């Protein structure tokens, strides 16, 4: 080979090597570009209702944070599955509509490998019904209050992408119909082992405080509170329950067993009489009456929330979801100071029932009549129970969803059962995205310059050759 072609060969070799390196890096960096999805189904059989959640995630990225998303949710018509205790077959049948929706939403070839989890009170007929669908039924489990709190915490922190960053985490506040949970990373020592839970996620250790108060969900708290008022009224005749937590003009006949029909109010004596539930619409009296369901006089630890339960001082930001959100959002009270919230609520509670119904003709009257009680209960629980103050009230974010996914325990539960959050941090891409783009840019630039040089060299050598001929 002529010596003058040597530089050309070297240039061409350099270009070839450069192109090969670029191709290899692109392939490694963008490997799972085509998206195949996998699915999981979780049934949340709560005290007041059942919901079916469908989650999806790219098949190749199971161990990456922020990847699992809620694809679809379906609310089962009717009440919670426990209301079917006299007709257990009915509970399974009630799921039919939502499970058929799941069949539609999930591609058929994925059905056999899609896990279905039921978090609830085990009911054989419900399990039997779920087995008849093409999905991979994983069995039913009773979720403990502690798990409800902990999985709710995992869900909100997974969705907020807090778990792989050194930034702080978000505490979780869940208010259901029967129970309520508080979960957060405390600043001080956890004095009771029942309230402590440890996780290792993506290489970080988390030491959480969690507690679940059974009977302090909003439906049971209403019964507790009405039960206490009724006890002192039972002797009057005719029985009239004058209730400051319901609007003036509200008047509904009820039976005493309606209030005492749950294990939460079992200790109160049962009578078989009718009474008239009469609203007074007095917010401060309402709060006084609600305070009576929290026992703050006993505590064998350095500090307690209520009923003798240890609780460190609340710390950091909190996401408050389920009924915390439903109620505060309906009343437009999600972004005011504590003082303004109280003022607005006092005005709302004293609004005549007739006017409330007139303003909201489409809202279910059971919910509508209870918003004054529910919001007053929420304020009292957060302030007197959990010890939030006017200073840290703004740290509570009332949320329904993060991105497209609902806040609640179901996502955290599925992530845990499918081992989708590893204890150790998963492998990172070859280089961070920004670095990758910069690298590719300069490499492309280098190749262009080389090409230009080759062109110039050839151009020159051809002209020299032409001159030589002449
Ligand atoms: O966790 P548990 O205690 O088992 O209860 P749940 O799971 O059935 O409870 P939810 O979070 O679904 O609902 C909490 C409460 O909020 C009520 N609720 C649901 N939607 C509501 C709305 O739009 N307005 C007011 N209340 C609502 C519901 O009846 C319950 O009393
Ligand atoms: Ca719940």
Short mmCIF file of C-alpha atoms and ligand atoms in Angstrom, two decimals:
data_model
loop_
_atom_site.label_atom_id
_atom_site.label_comp_id
_atom_site.label_asym_id
_atom_site.label_seq_id
_atom_site.Cartn_x
_atom_site.Cartn_y
_atom_site.Cartn_z
CA UNK A 1 0.00 0.00 0.00
CA UNK A 2 1.22 3.45 -0.86
CA UNK A 3 2.45 5.36 2.21
CA UNK A 4 0.33 8.39 1.39
CA UNK A 5 -2.85 6.28 1.97
CA UNK A 6 -1.80 5.33 5.50
CA UNK A 7 -3.45 8.35 7.22
CA UNK A 8 -6.70 7.63 5.33
CA UNK A 9 -6.70 4.06 6.58
CA UNK A 10 -6.07 5.26 10.14
CA UNK A 11 -8.90 7.81 9.85
CA UNK A 12 -11.29 5.22 8.49
CA UNK A 13 -10.36 2.77 11.25
CA UNK A 14 -10.92 5.49 13.89
CA UNK A 15 -14.33 6.32 12.37
CA UNK A 16 -15.32 2.65 12.31
CA UNK A 17 -14.28 2.14 15.95
CA UNK A 18 -16.15 5.35 16.89
CA UNK A 19 -19.33 4.18 15.20
CA UNK A 20 -19.09 0.76 16.85
CA UNK A 21 -18.66 2.39 20.30
CA UNK A 22 -21.68 4.66 19.68
CA UNK A 23 -23.86 1.74 18.60
CA UNK A 24 -22.84 -0.39 21.60
CA UNK A 25 -23.52 2.43 24.06
CA UNK A 26 -26.92 3.19 22.46
CA UNK A 27 -27.90 -0.47 22.68
CA UNK A 28 -26.86 -0.80 26.34
CA UNK A 29 -28.42 2.52 27.30
CA UNK A 30 -31.77 2.07 25.59
CA UNK A 31 -32.14 -1.68 25.83
CA UNK A 32 -35.77 -1.95 27.02
CA UNK A 33 -37.15 0.65 24.63
CA UNK A 34 -40.02 -1.48 23.39
CA UNK A 35 -42.57 -1.70 26.18
CA UNK A 36 -44.24 -4.91 27.22
CA UNK A 37 -46.40 -4.54 30.27
CA UNK A 38 -47.16 -6.84 33.14
CA UNK A 39 -50.14 -6.54 35.43
CA UNK A 40 -51.26 -7.14 39.01
CA UNK A 41 -54.70 -6.91 40.64
CA UNK A 42 -55.36 -5.98 44.26
CA UNK A 43 -58.80 -6.05 45.86
CA UNK A 44 -59.21 -3.66 48.77
CA UNK A 45 -62.10 -5.07 50.78
CA UNK A 46 -62.56 -2.28 53.31
CA UNK A 47 -65.22 -1.90 55.98
CA UNK A 48 -67.39 0.41 53.88
CA UNK A 49 -66.65 -0.67 50.31
CA UNK A 50 -64.58 -2.88 48.00
CA UNK A 51 -62.37 -1.53 45.22
CA UNK A 52 -60.45 -3.39 42.55
CA UNK A 53 -57.12 -1.87 41.51
CA UNK A 54 -55.23 -2.87 38.36
CA UNK A 55 -51.53 -1.99 38.27
CA UNK A 56 -49.18 -2.15 35.31
CA UNK A 57 -45.41 -1.91 34.88
CA UNK A 58 -42.96 -2.33 32.00
CA UNK A 59 -41.97 -5.99 31.98
CA UNK A 60 -38.25 -5.20 31.81
CA UNK A 61 -38.05 -2.66 34.59
CA UNK A 62 -39.54 -4.46 37.54
CA UNK A 63 -36.94 -3.28 40.01
CA UNK A 64 -36.90 0.40 39.17
CA UNK A 65 -38.57 2.93 41.37
CA UNK A 66 -41.63 4.88 40.24
CA UNK A 67 -42.40 2.29 37.55
CA UNK A 68 -45.57 0.60 38.73
CA UNK A 69 -48.64 2.65 37.95
CA UNK A 70 -52.35 2.35 38.49
CA UNK A 71 -53.96 1.47 35.17
CA UNK A 72 -57.55 1.23 36.27
CA UNK A 73 -59.76 1.19 39.33
CA UNK A 74 -63.29 -0.09 39.77
CA UNK A 75 -65.55 0.48 42.76
CA UNK A 76 -67.68 -2.53 43.58
CA UNK A 77 -71.33 -1.52 43.88
CA UNK A 78 -72.88 -1.77 47.33
CA UNK A 79 -71.34 -1.93 50.79
CA UNK A 80 -68.23 -3.74 52.07
CA UNK A 81 -67.98 -7.55 51.92
CA UNK A 82 -68.65 -7.87 55.65
CA UNK A 83 -72.22 -6.74 54.95
CA UNK A 84 -72.69 -10.07 53.14
CA UNK A 85 -72.17 -12.18 56.27
CA UNK A 86 -75.74 -13.52 56.05
CA UNK A 87 -75.39 -14.19 52.31
CA UNK A 88 -71.72 -15.08 51.66
CA UNK A 89 -72.35 -16.05 47.99
CA UNK A 90 -73.54 -12.51 47.39
CA UNK A 91 -70.10 -11.14 48.30
CA UNK A 92 -68.36 -13.13 45.54
CA UNK A 93 -71.07 -12.31 43.01
CA UNK A 94 -70.80 -8.58 43.78
CA UNK A 95 -67.27 -8.58 42.35
CA UNK A 96 -68.39 -9.83 38.94
CA UNK A 97 -68.70 -6.46 37.22
CA UNK A 98 -65.28 -5.20 38.34
CA UNK A 99 -63.51 -8.51 37.63
CA UNK A 100 -64.98 -8.55 34.12
CA UNK A 101 -63.66 -5.04 33.64
CA UNK A 102 -60.24 -6.36 34.68
CA UNK A 103 -60.51 -9.03 31.95
CA UNK A 104 -61.16 -6.29 29.41
CA UNK A 105 -58.32 -4.03 30.59
CA UNK A 106 -55.58 -6.69 30.77
CA UNK A 107 -54.48 -8.31 27.49
CA UNK A 108 -55.67 -11.93 27.40
CA UNK A 109 -52.17 -13.42 26.95
CA UNK A 110 -51.18 -11.88 30.31
CA UNK A 111 -54.17 -13.27 32.27
CA UNK A 112 -52.63 -16.54 33.53
CA UNK A 113 -49.56 -14.82 35.02
CA UNK A 114 -51.42 -11.80 36.50
CA UNK A 115 -51.51 -12.14 40.29
CA UNK A 116 -54.73 -11.27 42.16
CA UNK A 117 -54.44 -10.32 45.82
CA UNK A 118 -57.37 -9.82 48.17
CA UNK A 119 -56.66 -7.83 51.29
CA UNK A 120 -59.62 -8.30 53.62
CA UNK A 121 -61.47 -10.52 56.00
CA UNK A 122 -61.31 -14.01 54.52
CA UNK A 123 -64.59 -15.10 53.09
CA UNK A 124 -64.55 -18.48 51.38
CA UNK A 125 -67.22 -17.56 48.87
CA UNK A 126 -65.26 -14.51 47.73
CA UNK A 127 -62.12 -16.63 47.28
CA UNK A 128 -64.14 -19.22 45.36
CA UNK A 129 -65.53 -16.57 43.08
CA UNK A 130 -62.07 -15.06 42.42
CA UNK A 131 -60.70 -18.51 41.51
CA UNK A 132 -63.20 -18.70 38.65
CA UNK A 133 -61.43 -15.86 36.79
CA UNK A 134 -58.48 -16.51 34.43
CA UNK A 135 -55.97 -14.69 36.69
CA UNK A 136 -53.53 -16.26 39.11
CA UNK A 137 -55.35 -16.05 42.46
CA UNK A 138 -52.82 -15.64 45.27
CA UNK A 139 -55.17 -16.14 48.21
CA UNK A 140 -56.84 -13.76 50.62
CA UNK A 141 -55.22 -12.23 53.65
CA UNK A 142 -56.46 -10.22 56.54
CA UNK A 143 -54.37 -7.09 56.54
CA UNK A 144 -53.38 -6.04 60.04
CA UNK A 145 -53.74 -2.40 61.05
CA UNK A 146 -49.94 -2.18 61.19
CA UNK A 147 -49.63 -3.43 57.59
CA UNK A 148 -52.35 -1.03 56.44
CA UNK A 149 -50.27 1.84 57.86
CA UNK A 150 -46.92 0.57 56.60
CA UNK A 151 -48.08 -0.27 53.06
CA UNK A 152 -49.83 3.11 52.80
CA UNK A 153 -46.49 4.70 53.72
CA UNK A 154 -44.65 2.63 51.09
CA UNK A 155 -47.23 3.60 48.45
CA UNK A 156 -46.96 7.36 48.97
CA UNK A 157 -43.17 7.29 49.19
CA UNK A 158 -42.80 4.98 46.18
CA UNK A 159 -45.06 7.22 44.09
CA UNK A 160 -43.29 10.40 45.28
CA UNK A 161 -39.99 8.74 44.35
CA UNK A 162 -38.62 9.39 47.84
CA UNK A 163 -37.22 5.94 48.40
CA UNK A 164 -34.09 6.20 46.28
CA UNK A 165 -33.21 9.76 47.15
CA UNK A 166 -31.51 11.00 50.30
CA UNK A 167 -34.39 13.51 50.74
CA UNK A 168 -36.95 13.05 53.49
CA UNK A 169 -39.97 10.76 53.35
CA UNK A 170 -43.66 11.56 53.55
CA UNK A 171 -45.68 10.41 56.56
CA UNK A 172 -48.99 8.64 55.79
CA UNK A 173 -52.40 9.35 57.33
CA UNK A 174 -55.26 7.06 56.29
CA UNK A 175 -58.83 7.51 57.53
CA UNK A 176 -61.14 4.62 56.71
CA UNK A 177 -64.66 3.84 57.84
CA UNK A 178 -63.65 1.50 60.66
CA UNK A 179 -60.03 2.40 61.46
CA UNK A 180 -57.39 5.05 60.99
CA UNK A 181 -53.60 4.80 60.64
CA UNK A 182 -50.64 7.11 61.23
CA UNK A 183 -47.16 6.17 59.93
CA UNK A 184 -43.99 8.26 59.75
CA UNK A 185 -40.22 8.30 60.31
CA UNK A 186 -39.88 9.80 63.81
CA UNK A 187 -37.04 11.89 65.18
CA UNK A 188 -37.08 10.22 68.56
CA UNK A 189 -36.84 6.68 69.91
CA UNK A 190 -39.87 4.40 69.50
CA UNK A 191 -40.71 3.34 73.05
CA UNK A 192 -43.15 0.51 72.26
CA UNK A 193 -42.10 -2.34 69.97
CA UNK A 194 -45.73 -2.78 68.73
CA UNK A 195 -45.43 0.56 66.97
CA UNK A 196 -42.11 0.04 65.28
CA UNK A 197 -41.51 -1.37 61.83
CA UNK A 198 -38.27 -1.64 59.87
CA UNK A 199 -37.71 -1.79 56.14
CA UNK A 200 -34.64 -1.98 53.95
CA UNK A 201 -35.54 -0.56 50.54
CA UNK A 202 -33.14 0.19 47.68
CA UNK A 203 -30.20 0.00 50.09
CA UNK A 204 -31.66 2.42 52.67
CA UNK A 205 -32.89 1.48 56.14
CA UNK A 206 -36.19 2.94 57.36
CA UNK A 207 -37.30 2.86 60.97
CA UNK A 208 -41.01 3.70 61.03
CA UNK A 209 -43.49 4.53 63.72
CA UNK A 210 -46.99 3.22 62.92
CA UNK A 211 -50.26 2.82 64.76
CA UNK A 212 -53.75 1.78 63.69
CA UNK A 213 -56.72 2.82 65.80
CA UNK A 214 -59.54 0.33 65.32
CA UNK A 215 -62.97 1.95 65.83
CA UNK A 216 -61.55 5.40 65.04
CA UNK A 217 -62.42 5.36 61.32
CA UNK A 218 -65.07 7.96 60.56
CA UNK A 219 -68.14 5.66 60.56
CA UNK A 220 -67.24 3.98 63.83
CA UNK A 221 -66.16 7.25 65.44
CA UNK A 222 -69.62 8.64 64.63
CA UNK A 223 -71.18 5.65 66.37
CA UNK A 224 -68.85 6.03 69.36
CA UNK A 225 -69.69 9.68 69.64
CA UNK A 226 -73.45 9.21 69.16
CA UNK A 227 -73.35 6.31 71.63
CA UNK A 228 -71.83 8.53 74.29
CA UNK A 229 -74.47 11.22 73.71
CA UNK A 230 -77.28 8.65 73.65
CA UNK A 231 -76.19 7.16 76.95
CA UNK A 232 -76.88 10.43 78.69
CA UNK A 233 -80.17 10.91 76.81
CA UNK A 234 -81.69 7.44 77.16
CA UNK A 235 -83.64 8.38 80.23
CA UNK A 236 -85.54 11.22 78.58
CA UNK A 237 -88.89 10.42 77.01
CA UNK A 238 -89.49 10.61 74.06
CA UNK A 239 -85.83 10.11 73.33
CA UNK A 240 -84.38 12.98 71.38
CA UNK A 241 -80.69 13.05 70.53
CA UNK A 242 -79.84 16.73 70.24
CA UNK A 243 -76.63 16.61 68.20
CA UNK A 244 -74.40 19.71 67.73
CA UNK A 245 -72.52 17.89 64.90
CA UNK A 246 -75.56 17.89 62.56
CA UNK A 247 -77.11 20.89 60.84
CA UNK A 248 -79.99 22.89 62.38
CA UNK A 249 -83.25 21.63 60.91
CA UNK A 250 -81.90 18.07 60.49
CA UNK A 251 -84.36 15.62 62.06
CA UNK A 252 -84.24 11.87 61.36
CA UNK A 253 -85.88 8.97 63.26
CA UNK A 254 -83.41 6.21 64.16
CA UNK A 255 -83.29 3.13 66.35
CA UNK A 256 -80.92 2.69 69.26
CA UNK A 257 -79.56 -0.65 67.93
CA UNK A 258 -78.49 1.18 64.73
CA UNK A 259 -75.87 2.94 66.81
CA UNK A 260 -74.92 -0.02 68.99
CA UNK A 261 -74.70 -2.67 66.28
CA UNK A 262 -70.91 -2.91 66.11
CA UNK A 263 -68.17 -4.36 68.30
CA UNK A 264 -66.89 -0.79 68.74
CA UNK A 265 -69.94 0.21 70.78
CA UNK A 266 -70.64 -3.19 72.32
CA UNK A 267 -69.78 -2.09 75.80
CA UNK A 268 -72.61 0.41 75.88
CA UNK A 269 -75.90 -1.03 76.99
CA UNK A 270 -78.37 -2.02 74.32
CA UNK A 271 -81.93 -0.80 74.24
CA UNK A 272 -84.55 -1.43 71.60
CA UNK A 273 -86.07 1.97 71.29
CA UNK A 274 -86.55 4.58 68.63
CA UNK A 275 -85.15 8.04 68.93
CA UNK A 276 -85.15 11.24 67.00
CA UNK A 277 -81.77 12.50 65.78
CA UNK A 278 -81.99 16.29 65.86
CA UNK A 279 -79.28 18.63 64.52
CA UNK A 280 -78.15 21.74 66.45
CA UNK A 281 -75.29 22.94 64.21
CA UNK A 282 -72.90 24.13 66.89
CA UNK A 283 -69.28 23.51 65.93
CA UNK A 284 -67.60 24.16 69.29
CA UNK A 285 -70.11 21.97 71.15
CA UNK A 286 -69.59 19.35 68.47
CA UNK A 287 -65.85 19.40 69.07
CA UNK A 288 -66.43 19.13 72.84
CA UNK A 289 -68.54 16.02 72.29
CA UNK A 290 -65.99 14.45 69.93
CA UNK A 291 -63.15 15.03 72.42
CA UNK A 292 -64.93 12.58 74.74
CA UNK A 293 -64.04 9.65 72.47
CA UNK A 294 -60.31 10.34 72.95
CA UNK A 295 -58.88 9.35 76.30
CA UNK A 296 -55.89 11.60 76.84
CA UNK A 297 -55.58 11.11 80.60
CA UNK A 298 -53.60 7.86 80.58
CA UNK A 299 -50.05 7.43 79.28
CA UNK A 300 -47.27 5.18 80.51
CA UNK A 301 -44.70 6.48 77.99
CA UNK A 302 -42.90 9.80 77.64
CA UNK A 303 -45.73 10.91 75.34
CA UNK A 304 -48.92 9.50 73.85
CA UNK A 305 -51.45 10.28 71.17
CA UNK A 306 -54.58 8.96 72.95
CA UNK A 307 -55.96 5.87 74.69
CA UNK A 308 -52.52 5.27 76.22
CA UNK A 309 -50.86 4.68 72.82
CA UNK A 310 -47.23 5.80 72.51
CA UNK A 311 -46.57 8.33 69.77
CA UNK A 312 -43.44 10.40 69.13
CA UNK A 313 -43.95 14.02 68.02
CA UNK A 314 -45.16 14.18 64.44
CA UNK A 315 -42.25 15.04 62.15
CA UNK A 316 -41.96 16.09 58.49
CA UNK A 317 -44.58 16.33 55.76
CA UNK A 318 -47.62 14.07 55.70
CA UNK A 319 -49.92 12.82 52.96
CA UNK A 320 -53.48 12.49 54.31
CA UNK A 321 -55.70 10.35 52.10
CA UNK A 322 -59.00 8.38 51.89
CA UNK A 323 -61.64 10.05 54.07
CA UNK A 324 -59.16 12.76 55.17
CA UNK A 325 -59.21 13.83 51.53
CA UNK A 326 -62.89 13.09 50.66
CA UNK A 327 -64.15 15.26 53.51
CA UNK A 328 -61.66 18.14 53.44
CA UNK A 329 -61.83 18.34 49.65
CA UNK A 330 -65.64 18.45 49.63
CA UNK A 331 -65.58 21.34 52.13
CA UNK A 332 -62.75 23.14 50.29
CA UNK A 333 -60.59 23.02 53.39
CA UNK A 334 -57.41 21.49 51.98
CA UNK A 335 -55.20 24.57 51.91
CA UNK A 336 -56.18 26.93 54.76
CA UNK A 337 -54.45 27.60 58.07
CA UNK A 338 -55.80 25.71 61.07
CA UNK A 339 -57.54 28.87 62.43
CA UNK A 340 -59.25 29.62 59.08
CA UNK A 341 -60.24 25.97 58.71
CA UNK A 342 -62.00 26.13 62.08
CA UNK A 343 -63.79 29.39 61.24
CA UNK A 344 -65.03 28.08 57.89
CA UNK A 345 -66.13 24.81 59.42
CA UNK A 346 -68.03 26.55 62.24
CA UNK A 347 -69.94 28.55 59.61
CA UNK A 348 -70.64 25.40 57.58
CA UNK A 349 -71.94 23.44 60.59
CA UNK A 350 -74.38 26.20 61.53
CA UNK A 351 -75.84 26.36 58.00
CA UNK A 352 -79.46 25.07 57.99
CA UNK A 353 -79.89 21.53 56.64
CA UNK A 354 -82.44 22.68 54.08
CA UNK A 355 -79.92 25.09 52.58
CA UNK A 356 -77.17 22.45 52.52
CA UNK A 357 -79.46 20.04 50.63
CA UNK A 358 -80.49 22.84 48.26
CA UNK A 359 -76.84 23.65 47.51
CA UNK A 360 -75.92 20.01 46.87
CA UNK A 361 -78.94 18.26 45.37
CA UNK A 362 -76.82 15.53 43.78
CA UNK A 363 -74.76 14.45 46.80
CA UNK A 364 -75.84 11.35 48.70
CA UNK A 365 -77.71 12.69 51.78
CA UNK A 366 -75.98 10.26 54.13
CA UNK A 367 -72.56 11.72 53.23
CA UNK A 368 -73.96 15.24 53.09
CA UNK A 369 -75.47 15.12 56.58
CA UNK A 370 -72.20 13.81 58.05
CA UNK A 371 -69.62 16.25 56.60
CA UNK A 372 -69.88 18.62 59.61
CA UNK A 373 -69.26 15.74 62.02
CA UNK A 374 -66.57 14.18 59.81
CA UNK A 375 -64.54 17.36 59.37
CA UNK A 376 -64.80 18.23 63.07
CA UNK A 377 -63.70 14.69 63.86
CA UNK A 378 -60.73 15.04 61.45
CA UNK A 379 -59.61 18.30 63.07
CA UNK A 380 -59.94 16.85 66.57
CA UNK A 381 -58.11 13.64 65.63
CA UNK A 382 -55.25 15.55 64.03
CA UNK A 383 -54.95 18.26 66.69
CA UNK A 384 -55.95 16.64 69.99
CA UNK A 385 -55.16 13.05 68.96
CA UNK A 386 -51.98 13.19 66.88
CA UNK A 387 -50.86 16.59 68.28
CA UNK A 388 -50.53 18.57 65.06
CA UNK A 389 -50.48 22.30 65.82
CA UNK A 390 -51.21 25.52 63.93
CA UNK A 391 -47.46 25.62 63.15
CA UNK A 392 -47.21 22.29 61.37
CA UNK A 393 -50.79 22.15 60.00
CA UNK A 394 -49.40 23.24 56.60
CA UNK A 395 -47.23 20.09 56.57
CA UNK A 396 -50.37 18.00 56.06
CA UNK A 397 -51.17 17.58 52.37
CA UNK A 398 -54.65 16.29 51.68
CA UNK A 399 -54.16 14.04 48.65
CA UNK A 400 -56.17 11.58 46.61
CA UNK A 401 -53.65 10.59 44.00
CA UNK A 402 -49.97 10.89 43.28
CA UNK A 403 -49.62 10.99 39.49
CA UNK A 404 -52.31 8.65 38.21
CA UNK A 405 -52.22 6.29 41.20
CA UNK A 406 -54.43 6.43 44.29
CA UNK A 407 -52.77 6.87 47.67
CA UNK A 408 -53.65 3.88 49.89
CA UNK A 409 -52.17 0.59 51.07
CA UNK A 410 -52.93 -1.51 47.96
CA UNK A 411 -49.96 -0.51 45.78
CA UNK A 412 -47.45 -0.93 48.65
CA UNK A 413 -49.03 -4.32 49.42
CA UNK A 414 -48.57 -5.55 45.86
CA UNK A 415 -45.00 -4.17 45.60
CA UNK A 416 -44.18 -6.10 48.75
CA UNK A 417 -45.81 -9.37 47.70
CA UNK A 418 -44.23 -9.33 44.25
CA UNK A 419 -40.80 -8.40 45.71
CA UNK A 420 -40.80 -5.43 43.41
CA UNK A 421 -38.89 -3.17 45.81
CA UNK A 422 -35.50 -4.79 46.35
CA UNK A 423 -33.59 -4.35 49.62
CA UNK A 424 -30.54 -3.21 47.67
CA UNK A 425 -30.34 -0.51 45.02
CA UNK A 426 -30.73 -2.00 41.53
CA UNK A 427 -27.99 -1.59 38.91
CA UNK A 428 -27.86 1.86 37.45
CA UNK A 429 -27.55 2.53 33.68
CA UNK A 430 -23.99 2.75 32.31
CA UNK A 431 -23.99 6.52 32.80
CA UNK A 432 -26.57 9.08 33.87
CA UNK A 433 -28.85 10.33 31.10
CA UNK A 434 -27.27 13.83 30.98
CA UNK A 435 -23.78 12.32 30.75
CA UNK A 436 -24.96 9.95 28.05
CA UNK A 437 -26.36 12.76 25.90
CA UNK A 438 -23.21 14.89 26.33
CA UNK A 439 -20.99 11.92 25.52
CA UNK A 440 -22.92 11.08 22.37
CA UNK A 441 -22.89 14.71 21.27
CA UNK A 442 -19.12 15.12 21.56
CA UNK A 443 -18.48 11.74 20.01
CA UNK A 444 -20.61 12.63 16.99
CA UNK A 445 -18.79 15.96 16.75
CA UNK A 446 -15.44 14.18 16.79
CA UNK A 447 -16.52 11.87 13.98
CA UNK A 448 -17.67 14.83 11.91
CA UNK A 449 -14.33 16.54 12.38
CA UNK A 450 -12.53 13.33 11.37
CA UNK A 451 -14.69 13.02 8.26
CA UNK A 452 -13.93 16.60 7.39
CA UNK A 453 -10.23 15.95 7.80
CA UNK A 454 -10.44 12.88 5.56
CA UNK A 455 -12.24 14.92 2.95
CA UNK A 456 -9.69 17.74 3.13
CA UNK A 457 -6.79 15.29 2.97
CA UNK A 458 -8.22 13.52 -0.09
CA UNK A 459 -9.01 16.80 -1.76
CA UNK A 460 -5.44 17.95 -1.23
CA UNK A 461 -3.78 14.71 -2.28
CA UNK A 462 -5.91 14.51 -5.48
CA UNK A 463 -4.93 18.08 -6.38
CA UNK A 464 -1.25 17.32 -5.70
CA UNK A 465 -1.53 14.18 -7.88
CA UNK A 466 -3.16 16.23 -10.68
CA UNK A 467 -0.35 18.81 -10.45
CA UNK A 468 2.24 15.98 -10.58
CA UNK A 469 0.63 14.68 -13.80
CA UNK A 470 0.71 18.15 -15.35
O1 LIG B 1 -60.15 1.06 55.91
P1 LIG B 1 -61.47 0.72 56.50
O2 LIG B 1 -61.64 1.27 57.87
O3 LIG B 1 -61.82 -0.73 56.39
O4 LIG B 1 -62.58 1.50 55.63
P2 LIG B 1 -62.72 1.65 54.05
O5 LIG B 1 -61.48 1.25 53.37
O6 LIG B 1 -63.98 0.97 53.61
O7 LIG B 1 -62.89 3.22 53.94
P3 LIG B 1 -62.62 4.21 52.69
O8 LIG B 1 -61.23 4.72 52.79
O9 LIG B 1 -63.10 3.64 51.43
O10 LIG B 1 -63.62 5.37 53.07
C1 LIG B 1 -63.48 6.02 54.29
C2 LIG B 1 -64.76 6.65 54.68
O11 LIG B 1 -65.10 7.67 53.75
C3 LIG B 1 -66.42 7.49 53.27
N1 LIG B 1 -66.50 8.07 51.93
C4 LIG B 1 -66.17 7.51 50.75
N2 LIG B 1 -66.37 8.40 49.74
C5 LIG B 1 -66.80 9.54 50.33
C6 LIG B 1 -67.19 10.82 49.86
O12 LIG B 1 -67.16 11.12 48.58
N3 LIG B 1 -67.57 11.73 50.76
C7 LIG B 1 -67.60 11.45 52.07
N4 LIG B 1 -67.25 10.29 52.58
C8 LIG B 1 -66.87 9.33 51.74
C9 LIG B 1 -66.69 6.01 53.40
O13 LIG B 1 -68.08 5.77 53.53
C10 LIG B 1 -65.97 5.69 54.69
O14 LIG B 1 -66.74 6.07 55.80
CA1 LIG B 2 -59.25 1.34 53.91
#
